[in-house]
XYZ file of C-alpha atoms in Angstrom:
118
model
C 18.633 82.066 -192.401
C 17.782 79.452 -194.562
C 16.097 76.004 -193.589
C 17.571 72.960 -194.491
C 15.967 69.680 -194.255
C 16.872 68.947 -189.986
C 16.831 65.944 -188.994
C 14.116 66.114 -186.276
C 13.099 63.644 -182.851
C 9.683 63.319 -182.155
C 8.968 62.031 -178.698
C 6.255 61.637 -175.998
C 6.912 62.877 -172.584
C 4.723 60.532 -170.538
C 5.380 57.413 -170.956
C 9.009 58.703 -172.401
C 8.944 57.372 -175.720
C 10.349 58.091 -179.707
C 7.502 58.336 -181.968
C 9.751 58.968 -185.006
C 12.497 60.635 -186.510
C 12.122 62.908 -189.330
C 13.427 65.177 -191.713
C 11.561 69.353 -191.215
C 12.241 71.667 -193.752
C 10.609 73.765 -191.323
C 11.332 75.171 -187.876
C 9.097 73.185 -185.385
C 7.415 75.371 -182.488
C 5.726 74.847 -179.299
C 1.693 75.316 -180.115
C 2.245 73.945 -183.345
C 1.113 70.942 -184.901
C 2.752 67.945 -186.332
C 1.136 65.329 -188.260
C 3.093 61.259 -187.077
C 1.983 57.983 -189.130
C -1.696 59.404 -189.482
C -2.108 60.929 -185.831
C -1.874 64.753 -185.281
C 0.628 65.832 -182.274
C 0.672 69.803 -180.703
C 4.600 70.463 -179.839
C 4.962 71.018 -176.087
C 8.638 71.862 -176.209
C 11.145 71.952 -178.875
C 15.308 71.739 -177.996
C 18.493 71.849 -179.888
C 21.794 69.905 -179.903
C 24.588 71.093 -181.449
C 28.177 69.602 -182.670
C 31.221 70.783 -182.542
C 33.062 70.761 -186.034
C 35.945 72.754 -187.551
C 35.690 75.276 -184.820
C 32.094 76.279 -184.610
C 29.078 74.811 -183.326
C 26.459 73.442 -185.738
C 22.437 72.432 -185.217
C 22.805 68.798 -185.523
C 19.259 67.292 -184.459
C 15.935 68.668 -182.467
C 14.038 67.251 -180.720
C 10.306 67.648 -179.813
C 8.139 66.496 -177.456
C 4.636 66.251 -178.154
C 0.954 64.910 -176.777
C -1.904 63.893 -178.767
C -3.439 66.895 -179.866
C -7.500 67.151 -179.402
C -9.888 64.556 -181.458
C -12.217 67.638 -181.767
C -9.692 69.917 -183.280
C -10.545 72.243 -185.975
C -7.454 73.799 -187.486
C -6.876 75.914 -190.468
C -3.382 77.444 -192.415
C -3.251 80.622 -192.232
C -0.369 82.795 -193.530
C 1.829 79.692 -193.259
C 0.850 78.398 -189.970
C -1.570 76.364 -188.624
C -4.823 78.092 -186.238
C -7.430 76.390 -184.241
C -10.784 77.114 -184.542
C -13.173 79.015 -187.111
C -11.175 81.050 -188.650
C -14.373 82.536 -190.130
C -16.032 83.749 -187.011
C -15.070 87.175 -186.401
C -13.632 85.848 -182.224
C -11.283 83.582 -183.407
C -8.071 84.139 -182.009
C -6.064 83.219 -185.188
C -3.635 81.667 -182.648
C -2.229 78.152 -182.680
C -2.665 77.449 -178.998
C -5.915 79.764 -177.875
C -9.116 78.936 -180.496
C -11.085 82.383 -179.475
C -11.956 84.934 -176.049
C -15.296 83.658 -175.804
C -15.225 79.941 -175.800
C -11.770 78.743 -175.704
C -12.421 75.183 -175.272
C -14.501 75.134 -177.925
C -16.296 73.738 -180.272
C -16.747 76.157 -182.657
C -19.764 74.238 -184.593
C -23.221 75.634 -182.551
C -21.127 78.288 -180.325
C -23.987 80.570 -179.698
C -21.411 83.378 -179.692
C -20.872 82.467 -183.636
C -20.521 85.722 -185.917
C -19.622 86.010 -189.525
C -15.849 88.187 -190.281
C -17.435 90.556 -192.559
């Protein structure tokens, strides 16, 4: 299935309110991130409406709702989607919601469980 540009809500749960309204060409999940007016967001939930026209229904808008993600976050792409953590420490997770099995809450700078992926 191909990805059209969808137009796309981007809301707050608590307080309730519409950050912004944009246009994905990609498929928003929960655990990822999302970048608003300079502030990064991690996507709590993610839902669809659809519209009914000529017989079938059709994703009209989705909407997302979102906190503020970390201020200590350290994130890296890999493979097309975003991980937390040190992706060059051989107990990352390479996960977008758990950053490793030793130290979850991180941070990954002085971990004294640090070791080098060979």
């Amino acid at each position: 299935m191909e990805i059209s540009a969808i137009p796309t809500e981007v809301l707050t749960l608590n307080p309730d309110r519409l950050l912004a309204k944009l246009y994905l060409d990609w498929m928003p999940q929960p655990g990822n991130y999302i970048d608003v007016e300079g502030n990064t967001y991690t996507i709590l939930e993610r839902r669809h409406r659809y519209q009914f026209r000529r017989g079938k229904y059709n994703l009209f808008r989705i909407l997302v709702y979102v906190q503020p993600a970390p201020a200590n976050l350290e994130r890296s792409i890999i493979d097309g989607r975003w991980v937390i953590g040190d992706v060059k420490c051989l107990y990352n997770a390479h996960s977008e919601i758990l950053r490793c099995a030793v130290n979850p809450d991180g941070p990954c700078r002085d971990c004294r469980f640090w070791e080098s992926v060979v």
